[in-house]
CSV table of C-alpha atoms and ligand atoms in Angstrom, one decimal:
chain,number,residue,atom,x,y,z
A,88,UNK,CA,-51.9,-16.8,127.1
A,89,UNK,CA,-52.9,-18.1,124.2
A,90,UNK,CA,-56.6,-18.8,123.0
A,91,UNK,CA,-56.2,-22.3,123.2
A,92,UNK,CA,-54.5,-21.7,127.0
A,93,UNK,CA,-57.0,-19.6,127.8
A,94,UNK,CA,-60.0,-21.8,126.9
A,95,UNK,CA,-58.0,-24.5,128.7
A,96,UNK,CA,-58.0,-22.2,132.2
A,97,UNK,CA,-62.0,-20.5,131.6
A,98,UNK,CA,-64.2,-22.5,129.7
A,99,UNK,CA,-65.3,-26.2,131.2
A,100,UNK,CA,-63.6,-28.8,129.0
A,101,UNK,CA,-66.4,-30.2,127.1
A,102,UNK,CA,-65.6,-30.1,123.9
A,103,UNK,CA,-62.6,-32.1,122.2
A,104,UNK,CA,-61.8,-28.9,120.1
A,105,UNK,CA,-59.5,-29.4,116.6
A,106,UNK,CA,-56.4,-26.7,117.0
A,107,UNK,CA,-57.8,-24.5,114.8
A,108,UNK,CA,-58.6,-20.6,115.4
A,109,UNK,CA,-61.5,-19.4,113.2
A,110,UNK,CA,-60.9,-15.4,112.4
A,111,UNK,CA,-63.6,-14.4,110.1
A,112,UNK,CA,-65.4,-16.2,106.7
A,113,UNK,CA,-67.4,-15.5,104.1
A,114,UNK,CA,-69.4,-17.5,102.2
A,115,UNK,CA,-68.1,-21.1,101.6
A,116,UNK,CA,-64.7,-20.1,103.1
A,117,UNK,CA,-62.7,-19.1,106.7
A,118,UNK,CA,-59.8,-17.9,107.6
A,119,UNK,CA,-57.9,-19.0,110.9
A,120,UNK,CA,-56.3,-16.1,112.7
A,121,UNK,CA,-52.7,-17.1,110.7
A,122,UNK,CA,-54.2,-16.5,107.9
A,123,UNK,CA,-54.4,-19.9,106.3
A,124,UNK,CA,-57.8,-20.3,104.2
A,125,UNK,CA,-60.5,-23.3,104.8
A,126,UNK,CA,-63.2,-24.2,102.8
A,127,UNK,CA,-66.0,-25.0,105.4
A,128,UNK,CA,-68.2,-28.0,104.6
A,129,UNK,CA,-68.5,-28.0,108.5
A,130,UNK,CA,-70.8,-25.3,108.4
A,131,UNK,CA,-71.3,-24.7,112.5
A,132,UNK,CA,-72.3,-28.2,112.0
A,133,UNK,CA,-75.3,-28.1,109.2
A,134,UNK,CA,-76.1,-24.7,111.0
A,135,UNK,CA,-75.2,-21.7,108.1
A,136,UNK,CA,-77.7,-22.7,105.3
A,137,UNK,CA,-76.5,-19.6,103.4
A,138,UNK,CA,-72.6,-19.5,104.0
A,139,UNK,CA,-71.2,-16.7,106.2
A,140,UNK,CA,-71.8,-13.1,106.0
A,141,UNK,CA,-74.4,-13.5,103.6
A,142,UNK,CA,-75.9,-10.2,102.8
A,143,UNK,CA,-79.4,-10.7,103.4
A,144,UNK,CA,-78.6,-12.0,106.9
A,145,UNK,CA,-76.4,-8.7,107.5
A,146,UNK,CA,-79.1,-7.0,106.4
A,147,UNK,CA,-81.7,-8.4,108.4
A,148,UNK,CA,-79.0,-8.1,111.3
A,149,UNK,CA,-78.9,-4.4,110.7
A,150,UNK,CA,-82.0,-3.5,110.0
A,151,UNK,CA,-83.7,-5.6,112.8
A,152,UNK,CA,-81.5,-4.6,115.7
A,153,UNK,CA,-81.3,-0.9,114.8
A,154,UNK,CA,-85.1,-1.1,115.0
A,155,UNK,CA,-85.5,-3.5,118.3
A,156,UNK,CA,-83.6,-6.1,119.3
A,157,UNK,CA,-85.3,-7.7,121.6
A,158,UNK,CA,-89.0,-7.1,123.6
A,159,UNK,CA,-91.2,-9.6,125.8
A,160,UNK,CA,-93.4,-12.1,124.4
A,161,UNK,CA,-95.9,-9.9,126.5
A,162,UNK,CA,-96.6,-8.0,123.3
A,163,UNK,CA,-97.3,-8.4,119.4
A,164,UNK,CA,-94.0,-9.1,118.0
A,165,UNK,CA,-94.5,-8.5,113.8
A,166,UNK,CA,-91.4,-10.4,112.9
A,167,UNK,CA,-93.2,-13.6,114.9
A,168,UNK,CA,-95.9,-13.7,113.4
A,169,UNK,CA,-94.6,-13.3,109.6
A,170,UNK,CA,-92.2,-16.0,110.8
A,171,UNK,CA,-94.8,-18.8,112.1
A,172,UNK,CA,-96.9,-18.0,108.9
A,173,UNK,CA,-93.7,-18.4,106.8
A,174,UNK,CA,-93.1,-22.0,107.8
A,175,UNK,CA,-96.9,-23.2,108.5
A,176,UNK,CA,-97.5,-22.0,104.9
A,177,UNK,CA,-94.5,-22.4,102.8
A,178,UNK,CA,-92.6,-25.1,104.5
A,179,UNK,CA,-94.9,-27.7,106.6
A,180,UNK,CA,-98.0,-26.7,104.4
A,181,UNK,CA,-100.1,-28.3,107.2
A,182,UNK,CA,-102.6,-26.0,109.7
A,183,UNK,CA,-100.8,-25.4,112.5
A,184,UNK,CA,-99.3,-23.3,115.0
A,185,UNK,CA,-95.4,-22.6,116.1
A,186,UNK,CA,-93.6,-22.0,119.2
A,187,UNK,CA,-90.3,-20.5,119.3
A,188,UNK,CA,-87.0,-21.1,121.1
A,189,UNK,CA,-83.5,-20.7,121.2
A,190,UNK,CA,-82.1,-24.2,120.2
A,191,UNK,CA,-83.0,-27.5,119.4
A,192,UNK,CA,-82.6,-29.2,122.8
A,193,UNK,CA,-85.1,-26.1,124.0
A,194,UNK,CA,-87.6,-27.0,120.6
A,195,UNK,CA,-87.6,-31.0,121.6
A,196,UNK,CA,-88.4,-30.3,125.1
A,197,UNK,CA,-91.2,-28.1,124.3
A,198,UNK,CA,-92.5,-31.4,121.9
A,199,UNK,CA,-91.8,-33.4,125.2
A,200,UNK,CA,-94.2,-31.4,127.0
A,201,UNK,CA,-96.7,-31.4,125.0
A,202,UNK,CA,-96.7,-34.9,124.8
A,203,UNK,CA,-96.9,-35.1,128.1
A,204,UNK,CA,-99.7,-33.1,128.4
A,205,UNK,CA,-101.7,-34.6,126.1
A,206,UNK,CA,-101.0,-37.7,127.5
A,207,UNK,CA,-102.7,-36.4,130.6
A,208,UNK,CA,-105.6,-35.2,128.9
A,209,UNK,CA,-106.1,-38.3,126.9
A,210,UNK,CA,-105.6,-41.0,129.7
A,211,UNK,CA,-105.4,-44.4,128.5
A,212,UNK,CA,-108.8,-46.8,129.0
A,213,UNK,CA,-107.7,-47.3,132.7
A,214,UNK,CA,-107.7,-43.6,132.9
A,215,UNK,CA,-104.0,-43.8,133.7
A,216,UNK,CA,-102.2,-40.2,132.1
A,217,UNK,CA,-99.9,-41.6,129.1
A,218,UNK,CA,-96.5,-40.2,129.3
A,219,UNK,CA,-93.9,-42.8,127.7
A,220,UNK,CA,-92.4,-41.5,124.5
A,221,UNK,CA,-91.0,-44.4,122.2
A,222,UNK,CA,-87.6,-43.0,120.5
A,223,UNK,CA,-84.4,-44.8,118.9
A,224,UNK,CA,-80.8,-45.8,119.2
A,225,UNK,CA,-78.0,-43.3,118.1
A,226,UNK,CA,-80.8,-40.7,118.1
A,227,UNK,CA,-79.3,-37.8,119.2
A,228,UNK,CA,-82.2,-34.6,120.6
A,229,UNK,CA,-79.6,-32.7,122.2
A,230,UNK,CA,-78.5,-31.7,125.7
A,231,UNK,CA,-80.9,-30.6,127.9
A,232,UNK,CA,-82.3,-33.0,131.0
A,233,UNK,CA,-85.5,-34.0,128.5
A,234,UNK,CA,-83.9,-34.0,124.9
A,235,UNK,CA,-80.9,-36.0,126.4
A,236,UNK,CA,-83.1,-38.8,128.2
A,237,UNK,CA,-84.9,-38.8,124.6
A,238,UNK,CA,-81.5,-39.7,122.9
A,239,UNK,CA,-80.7,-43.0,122.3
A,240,UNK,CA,-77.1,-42.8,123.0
A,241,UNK,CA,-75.4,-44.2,126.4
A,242,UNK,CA,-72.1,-42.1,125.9
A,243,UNK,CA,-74.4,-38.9,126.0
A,244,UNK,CA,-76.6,-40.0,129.1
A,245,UNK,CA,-73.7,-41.8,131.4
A,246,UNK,CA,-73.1,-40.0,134.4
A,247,UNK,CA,-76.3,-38.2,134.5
A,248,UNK,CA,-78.6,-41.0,135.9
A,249,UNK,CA,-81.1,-40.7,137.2
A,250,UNK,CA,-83.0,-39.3,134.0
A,251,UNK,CA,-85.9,-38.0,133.1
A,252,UNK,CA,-88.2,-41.3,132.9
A,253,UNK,CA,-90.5,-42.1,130.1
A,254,UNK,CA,-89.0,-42.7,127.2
A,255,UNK,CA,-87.8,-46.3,125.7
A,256,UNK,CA,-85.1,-46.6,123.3
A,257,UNK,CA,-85.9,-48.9,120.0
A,258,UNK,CA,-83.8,-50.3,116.7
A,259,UNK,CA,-84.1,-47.3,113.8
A,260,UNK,CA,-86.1,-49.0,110.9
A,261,UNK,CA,-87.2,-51.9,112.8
A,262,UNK,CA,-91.0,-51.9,112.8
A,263,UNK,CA,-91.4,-55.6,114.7
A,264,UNK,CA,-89.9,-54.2,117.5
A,265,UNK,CA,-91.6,-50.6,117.4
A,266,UNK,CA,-95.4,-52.5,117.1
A,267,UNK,CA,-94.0,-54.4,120.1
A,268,UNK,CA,-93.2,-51.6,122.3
A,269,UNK,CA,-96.4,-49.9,122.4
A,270,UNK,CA,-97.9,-49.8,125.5
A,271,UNK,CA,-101.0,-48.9,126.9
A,272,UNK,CA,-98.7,-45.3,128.7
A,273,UNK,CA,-96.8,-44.6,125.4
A,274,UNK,CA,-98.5,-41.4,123.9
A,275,UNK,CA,-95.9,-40.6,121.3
A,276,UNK,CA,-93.1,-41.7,118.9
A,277,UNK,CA,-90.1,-39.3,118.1
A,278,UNK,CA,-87.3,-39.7,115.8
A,279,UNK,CA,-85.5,-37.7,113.2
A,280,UNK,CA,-85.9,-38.8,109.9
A,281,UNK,CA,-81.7,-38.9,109.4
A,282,UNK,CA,-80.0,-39.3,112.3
A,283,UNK,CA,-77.3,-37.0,112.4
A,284,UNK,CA,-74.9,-37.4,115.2
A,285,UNK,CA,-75.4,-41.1,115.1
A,286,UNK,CA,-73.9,-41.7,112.1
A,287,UNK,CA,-76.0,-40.6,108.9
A,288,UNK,CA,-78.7,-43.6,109.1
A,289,UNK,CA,-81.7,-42.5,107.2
A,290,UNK,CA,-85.3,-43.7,108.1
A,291,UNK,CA,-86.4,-46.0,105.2
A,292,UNK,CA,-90.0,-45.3,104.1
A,293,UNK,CA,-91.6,-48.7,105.2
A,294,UNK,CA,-90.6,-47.8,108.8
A,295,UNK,CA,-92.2,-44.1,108.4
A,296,UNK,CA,-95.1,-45.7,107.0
A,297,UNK,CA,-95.5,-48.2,109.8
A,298,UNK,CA,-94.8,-45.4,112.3
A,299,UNK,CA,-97.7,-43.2,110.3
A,300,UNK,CA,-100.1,-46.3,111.5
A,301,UNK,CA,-99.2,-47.2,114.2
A,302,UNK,CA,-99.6,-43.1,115.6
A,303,UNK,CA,-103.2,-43.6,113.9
A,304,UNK,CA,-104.1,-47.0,115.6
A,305,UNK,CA,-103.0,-46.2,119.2
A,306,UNK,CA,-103.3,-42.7,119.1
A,307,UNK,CA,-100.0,-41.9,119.6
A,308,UNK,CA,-98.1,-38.6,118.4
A,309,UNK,CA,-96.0,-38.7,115.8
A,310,UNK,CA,-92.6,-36.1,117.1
A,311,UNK,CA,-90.1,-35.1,114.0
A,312,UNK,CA,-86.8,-33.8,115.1
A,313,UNK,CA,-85.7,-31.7,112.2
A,314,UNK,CA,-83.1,-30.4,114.0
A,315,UNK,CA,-80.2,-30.8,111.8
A,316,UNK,CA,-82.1,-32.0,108.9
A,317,UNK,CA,-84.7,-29.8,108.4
A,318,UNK,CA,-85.2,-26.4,105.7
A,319,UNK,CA,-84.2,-27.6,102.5
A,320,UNK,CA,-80.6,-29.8,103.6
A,321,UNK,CA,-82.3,-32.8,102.2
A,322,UNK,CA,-83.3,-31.3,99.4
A,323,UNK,CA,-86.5,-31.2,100.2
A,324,UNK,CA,-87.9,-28.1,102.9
A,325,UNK,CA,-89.3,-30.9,105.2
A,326,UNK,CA,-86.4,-33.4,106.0
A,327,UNK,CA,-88.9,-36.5,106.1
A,328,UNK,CA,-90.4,-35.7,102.6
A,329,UNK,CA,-86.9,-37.3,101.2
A,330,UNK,CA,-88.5,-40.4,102.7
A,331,UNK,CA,-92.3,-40.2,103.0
A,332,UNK,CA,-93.3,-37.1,101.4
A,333,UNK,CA,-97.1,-37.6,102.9
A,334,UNK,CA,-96.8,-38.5,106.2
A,335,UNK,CA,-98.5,-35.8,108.3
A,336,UNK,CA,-96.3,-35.0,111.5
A,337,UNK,CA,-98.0,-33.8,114.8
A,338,UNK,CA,-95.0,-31.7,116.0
A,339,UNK,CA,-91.8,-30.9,114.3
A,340,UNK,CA,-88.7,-29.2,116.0
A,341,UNK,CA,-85.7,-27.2,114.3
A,342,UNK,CA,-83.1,-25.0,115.2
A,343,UNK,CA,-79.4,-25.4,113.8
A,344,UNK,CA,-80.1,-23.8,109.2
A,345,UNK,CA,-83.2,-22.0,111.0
A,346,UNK,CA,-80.9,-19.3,111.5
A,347,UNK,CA,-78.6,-19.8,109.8
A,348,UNK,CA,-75.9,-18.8,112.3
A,349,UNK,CA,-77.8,-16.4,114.6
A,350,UNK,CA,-79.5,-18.3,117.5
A,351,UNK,CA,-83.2,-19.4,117.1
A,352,UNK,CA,-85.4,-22.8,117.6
A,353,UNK,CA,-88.6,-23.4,117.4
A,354,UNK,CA,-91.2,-26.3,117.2
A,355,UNK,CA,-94.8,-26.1,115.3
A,356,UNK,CA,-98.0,-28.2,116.4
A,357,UNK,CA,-100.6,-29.3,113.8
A,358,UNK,CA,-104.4,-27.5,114.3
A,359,UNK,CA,-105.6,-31.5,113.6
A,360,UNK,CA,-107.9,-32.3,115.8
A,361,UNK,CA,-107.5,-34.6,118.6
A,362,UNK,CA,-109.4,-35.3,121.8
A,363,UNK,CA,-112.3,-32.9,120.6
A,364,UNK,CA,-109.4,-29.6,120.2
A,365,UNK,CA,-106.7,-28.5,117.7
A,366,UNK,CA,-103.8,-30.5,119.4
A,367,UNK,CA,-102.4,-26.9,118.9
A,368,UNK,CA,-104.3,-25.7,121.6
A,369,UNK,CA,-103.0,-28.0,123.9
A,370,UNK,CA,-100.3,-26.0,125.0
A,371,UNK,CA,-102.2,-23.3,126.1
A,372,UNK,CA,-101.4,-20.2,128.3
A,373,UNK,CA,-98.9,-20.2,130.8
A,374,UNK,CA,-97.9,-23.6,130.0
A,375,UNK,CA,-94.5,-22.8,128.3
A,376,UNK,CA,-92.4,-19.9,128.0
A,377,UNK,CA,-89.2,-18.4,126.7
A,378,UNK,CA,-87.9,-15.2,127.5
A,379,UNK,CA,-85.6,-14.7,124.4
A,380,UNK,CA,-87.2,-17.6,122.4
A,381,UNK,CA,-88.9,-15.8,119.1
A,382,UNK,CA,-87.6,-12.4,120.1
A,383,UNK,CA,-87.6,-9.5,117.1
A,384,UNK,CA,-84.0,-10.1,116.0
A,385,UNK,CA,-83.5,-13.3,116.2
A,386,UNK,CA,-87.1,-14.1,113.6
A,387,UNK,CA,-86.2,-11.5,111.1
A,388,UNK,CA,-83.1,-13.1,110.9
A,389,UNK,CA,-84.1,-16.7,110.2
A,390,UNK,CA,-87.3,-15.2,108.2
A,391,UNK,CA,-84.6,-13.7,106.0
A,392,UNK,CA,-82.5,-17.1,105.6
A,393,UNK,CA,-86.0,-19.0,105.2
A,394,UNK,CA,-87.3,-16.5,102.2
A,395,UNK,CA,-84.1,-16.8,100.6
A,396,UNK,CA,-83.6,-20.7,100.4
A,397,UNK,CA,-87.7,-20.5,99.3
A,398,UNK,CA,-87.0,-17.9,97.0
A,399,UNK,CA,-83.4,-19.0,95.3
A,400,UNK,CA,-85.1,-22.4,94.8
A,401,UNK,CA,-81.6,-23.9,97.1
A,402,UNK,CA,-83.1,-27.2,97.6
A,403,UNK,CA,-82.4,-27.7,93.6
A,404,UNK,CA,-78.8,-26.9,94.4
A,405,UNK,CA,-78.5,-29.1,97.1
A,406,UNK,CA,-80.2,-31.7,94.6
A,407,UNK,CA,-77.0,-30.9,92.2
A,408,UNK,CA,-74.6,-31.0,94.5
A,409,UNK,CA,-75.7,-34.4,96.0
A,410,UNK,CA,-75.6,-36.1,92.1
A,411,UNK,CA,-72.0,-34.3,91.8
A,412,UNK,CA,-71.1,-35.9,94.8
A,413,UNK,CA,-72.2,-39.4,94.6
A,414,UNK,CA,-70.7,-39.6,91.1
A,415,UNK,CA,-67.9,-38.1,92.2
A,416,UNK,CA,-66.7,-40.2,95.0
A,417,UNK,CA,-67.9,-43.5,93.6
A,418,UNK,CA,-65.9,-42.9,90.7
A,419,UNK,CA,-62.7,-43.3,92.9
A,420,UNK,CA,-63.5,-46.6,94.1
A,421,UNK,CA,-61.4,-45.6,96.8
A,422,UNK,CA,-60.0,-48.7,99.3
A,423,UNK,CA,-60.6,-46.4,102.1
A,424,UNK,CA,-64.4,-45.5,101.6
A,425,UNK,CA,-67.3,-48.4,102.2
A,426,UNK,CA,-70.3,-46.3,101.7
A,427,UNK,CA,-72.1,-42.6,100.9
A,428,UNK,CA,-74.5,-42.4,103.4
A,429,UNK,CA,-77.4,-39.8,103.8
A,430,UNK,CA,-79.6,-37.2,101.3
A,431,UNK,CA,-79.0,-34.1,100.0
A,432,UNK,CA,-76.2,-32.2,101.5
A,433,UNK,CA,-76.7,-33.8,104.7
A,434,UNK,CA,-74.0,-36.8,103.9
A,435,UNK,CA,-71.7,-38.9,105.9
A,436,UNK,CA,-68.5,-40.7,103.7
A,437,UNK,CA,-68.7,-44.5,105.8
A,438,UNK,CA,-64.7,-45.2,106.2
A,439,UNK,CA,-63.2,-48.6,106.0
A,440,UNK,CA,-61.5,-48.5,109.5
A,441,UNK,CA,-59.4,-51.1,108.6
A,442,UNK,CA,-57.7,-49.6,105.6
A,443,UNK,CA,-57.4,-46.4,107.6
A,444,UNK,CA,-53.7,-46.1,109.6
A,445,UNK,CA,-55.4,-44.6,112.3
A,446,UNK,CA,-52.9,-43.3,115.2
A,447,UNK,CA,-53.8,-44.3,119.0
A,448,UNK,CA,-56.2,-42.6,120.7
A,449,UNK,CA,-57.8,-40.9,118.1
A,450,UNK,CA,-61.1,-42.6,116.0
A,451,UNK,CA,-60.5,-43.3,112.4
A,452,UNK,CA,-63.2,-40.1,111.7
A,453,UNK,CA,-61.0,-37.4,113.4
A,454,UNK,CA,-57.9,-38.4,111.8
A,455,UNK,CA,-59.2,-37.8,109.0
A,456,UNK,CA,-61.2,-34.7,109.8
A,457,UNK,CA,-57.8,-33.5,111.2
A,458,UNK,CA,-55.9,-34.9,108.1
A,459,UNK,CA,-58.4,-32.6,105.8
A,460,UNK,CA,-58.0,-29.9,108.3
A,461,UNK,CA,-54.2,-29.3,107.3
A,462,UNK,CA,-55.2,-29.6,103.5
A,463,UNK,CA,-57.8,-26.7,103.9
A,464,UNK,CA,-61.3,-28.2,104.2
A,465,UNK,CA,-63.6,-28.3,107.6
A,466,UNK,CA,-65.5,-31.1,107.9
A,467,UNK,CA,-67.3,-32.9,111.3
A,468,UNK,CA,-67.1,-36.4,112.4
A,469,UNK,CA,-70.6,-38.1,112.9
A,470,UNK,CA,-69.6,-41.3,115.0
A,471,UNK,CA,-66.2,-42.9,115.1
A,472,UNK,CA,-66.0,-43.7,111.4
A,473,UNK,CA,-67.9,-41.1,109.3
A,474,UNK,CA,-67.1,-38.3,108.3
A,475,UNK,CA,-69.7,-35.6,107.3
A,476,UNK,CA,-70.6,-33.3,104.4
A,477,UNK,CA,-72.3,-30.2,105.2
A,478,UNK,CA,-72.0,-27.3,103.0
A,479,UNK,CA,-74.1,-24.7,102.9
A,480,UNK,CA,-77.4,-25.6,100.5
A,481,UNK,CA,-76.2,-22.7,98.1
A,482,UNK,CA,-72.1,-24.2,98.0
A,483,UNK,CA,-70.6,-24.1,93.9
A,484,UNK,CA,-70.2,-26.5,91.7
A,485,UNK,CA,-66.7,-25.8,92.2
A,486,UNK,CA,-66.3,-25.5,95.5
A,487,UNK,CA,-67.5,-29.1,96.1
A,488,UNK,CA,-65.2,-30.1,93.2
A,489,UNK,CA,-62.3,-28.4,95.5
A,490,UNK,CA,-63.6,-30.0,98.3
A,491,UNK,CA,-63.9,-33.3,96.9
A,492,UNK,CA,-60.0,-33.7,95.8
A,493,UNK,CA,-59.1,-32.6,98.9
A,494,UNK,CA,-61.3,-35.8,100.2
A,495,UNK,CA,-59.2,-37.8,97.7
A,496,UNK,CA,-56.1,-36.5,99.0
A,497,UNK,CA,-56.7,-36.9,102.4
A,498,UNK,CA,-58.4,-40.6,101.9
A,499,UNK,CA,-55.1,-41.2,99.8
A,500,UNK,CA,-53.3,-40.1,102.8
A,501,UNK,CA,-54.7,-41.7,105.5
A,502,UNK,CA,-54.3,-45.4,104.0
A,503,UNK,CA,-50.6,-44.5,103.2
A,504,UNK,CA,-49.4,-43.1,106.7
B,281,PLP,C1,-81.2,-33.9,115.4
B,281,PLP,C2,-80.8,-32.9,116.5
B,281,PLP,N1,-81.6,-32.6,117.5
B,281,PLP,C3,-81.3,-31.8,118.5
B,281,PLP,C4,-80.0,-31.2,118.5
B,281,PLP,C5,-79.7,-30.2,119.6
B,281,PLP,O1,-79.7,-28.9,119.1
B,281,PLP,P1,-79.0,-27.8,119.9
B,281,PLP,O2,-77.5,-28.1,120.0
B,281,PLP,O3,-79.3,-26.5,119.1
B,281,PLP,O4,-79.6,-27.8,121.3
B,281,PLP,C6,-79.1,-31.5,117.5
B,281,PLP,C7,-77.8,-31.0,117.6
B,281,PLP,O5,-76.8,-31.5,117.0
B,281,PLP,C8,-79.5,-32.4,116.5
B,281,PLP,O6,-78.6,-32.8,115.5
């Protein structure tokens, strides 16, 4: 059987999967198992902030699991600790405290449950428990029961009724209806500040600075998904400072360039406090758990992909690369491109379905993701008619260039079929 066959008789079909068998890669490139070579500005999906095999990963991988792998979150675990101090200090630069996971549906249900339970002990004036959570259309938060009710996205949720309840789907960047739809139950509002799945919308900084009020007037928590977004892809280490760089977040989640390939999530609480208590405290023993969730390997892993995008300066790279980008592609004035949407390396092309000859069945993003795919270059859809950019942050000046005729080409392409 082939792989292909095999995945087709083992493995529950829920993935649309391109016809494309990944052998091994390093760096900015992959080979498939016939050999042919790809550059990857797919990236796992915004997940390999360095590229594959980078050394210091390997190194880390080595090291780390020749040492211990893996032990309880019964005891002191060193690489933990030097991790959570790494981000409070160097990346959110805010007091505050983390806890660690295994993904980012995992991280955004841990910043569900504290919501919650701050919600219950801060009742509103009736001295009802406040649980509603206020989040937006084409969100995406991931799979789980919790982070998919949080998503704003029917396709994602139909099926799976009844959902978790609590949480009310709004307009990204409309502040009317936001100020609107606080009630006297909602406790929190949560949003990434790009959505990634949904398309590449970015949050403009009006609406962060209404949301930043309105949190302030109705005590409400403010939840930042930086799942996708977050550790340096916009440019920036925080995702939202792109946007608002002082807005003051109560939780933030990540997973995905955490790692940097190997498996770990996390979400950090701020030591504000709220209620008469750092809102860190609120989750407090026994209330949430993870067996493999900040285990030995998995934090000197992302400590070393964290310390190396801090040290390497890679958010001025991805600063680069964006300008080569943008001047790039709007340079072509191409018939079959309407927009350049997102920050950083965290972009989305906006296709003009109508010039594209798209064949049945298919959207106008896949054909031409599969399109590229033959010329060499991995790239995701985001949505039926975006496709996305996502090298890693430290990607050449050349390899983008390489990249970016093979864009032409394909674009070129697609109007002509
Ligand atoms: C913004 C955002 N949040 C959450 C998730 C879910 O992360 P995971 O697939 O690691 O559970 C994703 C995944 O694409 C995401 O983009």
């Amino acid at each position: 059987m082939t792989t292909s066959e095999k995945l087709s008789q083992y493995v529950l079909p829920t993935y649309g999967r391109f016809p494309i068998e990944p052998s091994h890669a390093r760096g900015t490139e992959l080979w498939d198992t016939d050999g042919k070579r790809y550059l990857d500005f797919c990236n796992g999906i915004a997940v390999c902030s360095l590229g594959h095999a980078h050394p210091r990963m390997l190194k880390a991988i080595k090291e780390q699991s020749e040492k211990l792998m893996h032990c309880s979150n019964l005891y002191q675990i060193t690489g933990q600790a030097d991790l959570a101090e790494l981000i409070t200090e160097q990346c959110v630069k805010i007091p505050g405290k983390m806890f660690f996971s295994n993904s980012g549906a995992e991280a955004n249900d841990g910043m569900i449950k504290l919501a919650r339970k701050y919600g219950h002990e801060r009742p509103n004036e009736k001295g009802e428990s406040r649980f509603e959570i206020l989040t937006f259309n084409q969100s995406f938060h991931g799979r789980t029961i919790g982070a998919m009710s949080a998503t704003g996205q029917k396709k994602i949720q139909q099926g799976f009724a009844p959902l978790l309840s609590g949480f009310t789907h709004l307009p990204y960047n409309d502040e009317h209806a936001l100020e609107n739809a606080i009630g006297d139950r909602t406790v929190a509002i949560m949003l990434e500040p790009i959505q990634g799945e949904g398309g590449i919308n970015s949050a403009t900084s009006n609406f962060l600075c209404t949301i930043e009020k309105l949190c302030e007037e109705h005590d409400l928590l403010l939840l930042i998904d930086e799942v996708q977004c977050g550790f340096g892809r916009t440019g920036h280490l925080m995702g939202w400072r792109a946007f608002h760089d002082s807005l003051k977040p109560d939780a933030i989640s990540w997973a995905k360039g955490m790692g940097g390939g190997f498996p770990i999530g996390g979400f950090w609480v701020t030591d504000k406090q709220t209620n008469g208590k750092p809102l860190s405290s609120v989750l407090g023993p026994g209330s949430h758990g993870s067996t493999y969730g900040g285990n030995p390997l998995a934090c000197a892993v992302s400590l070393a992909v964290l310390s190396e995008i801090i040290e390497q300066n890679l958010k001025e790279n991805v600063v680069a690369r964006e300008k080569q980008i943008r001047r790039e592609i709007k340079s072509w004035n191409h018939p079959a491109v309407k927009e350049l949407r997102g920050v950083g390396l965290l972009l989305g092309i906006g296709l003009n379905e109508n010039e594209i000859n798209t064949p049945k069945d298919v959207t106008a993003s896949i054909h031409l993701c599969n399109i590229l795919a033959g010329k060499g270059l991995l790239i995701p859809p985001a949505g039926p008619s975006v496709i996305r950019l996502l090298p890693p942050l430290n990607v050449s000046e050349a390899e983008v260039s390489e990249a970016l005729e093979l864009i032409r080409s394909g674009l070129d392409e697609a109007i002509s079929a």
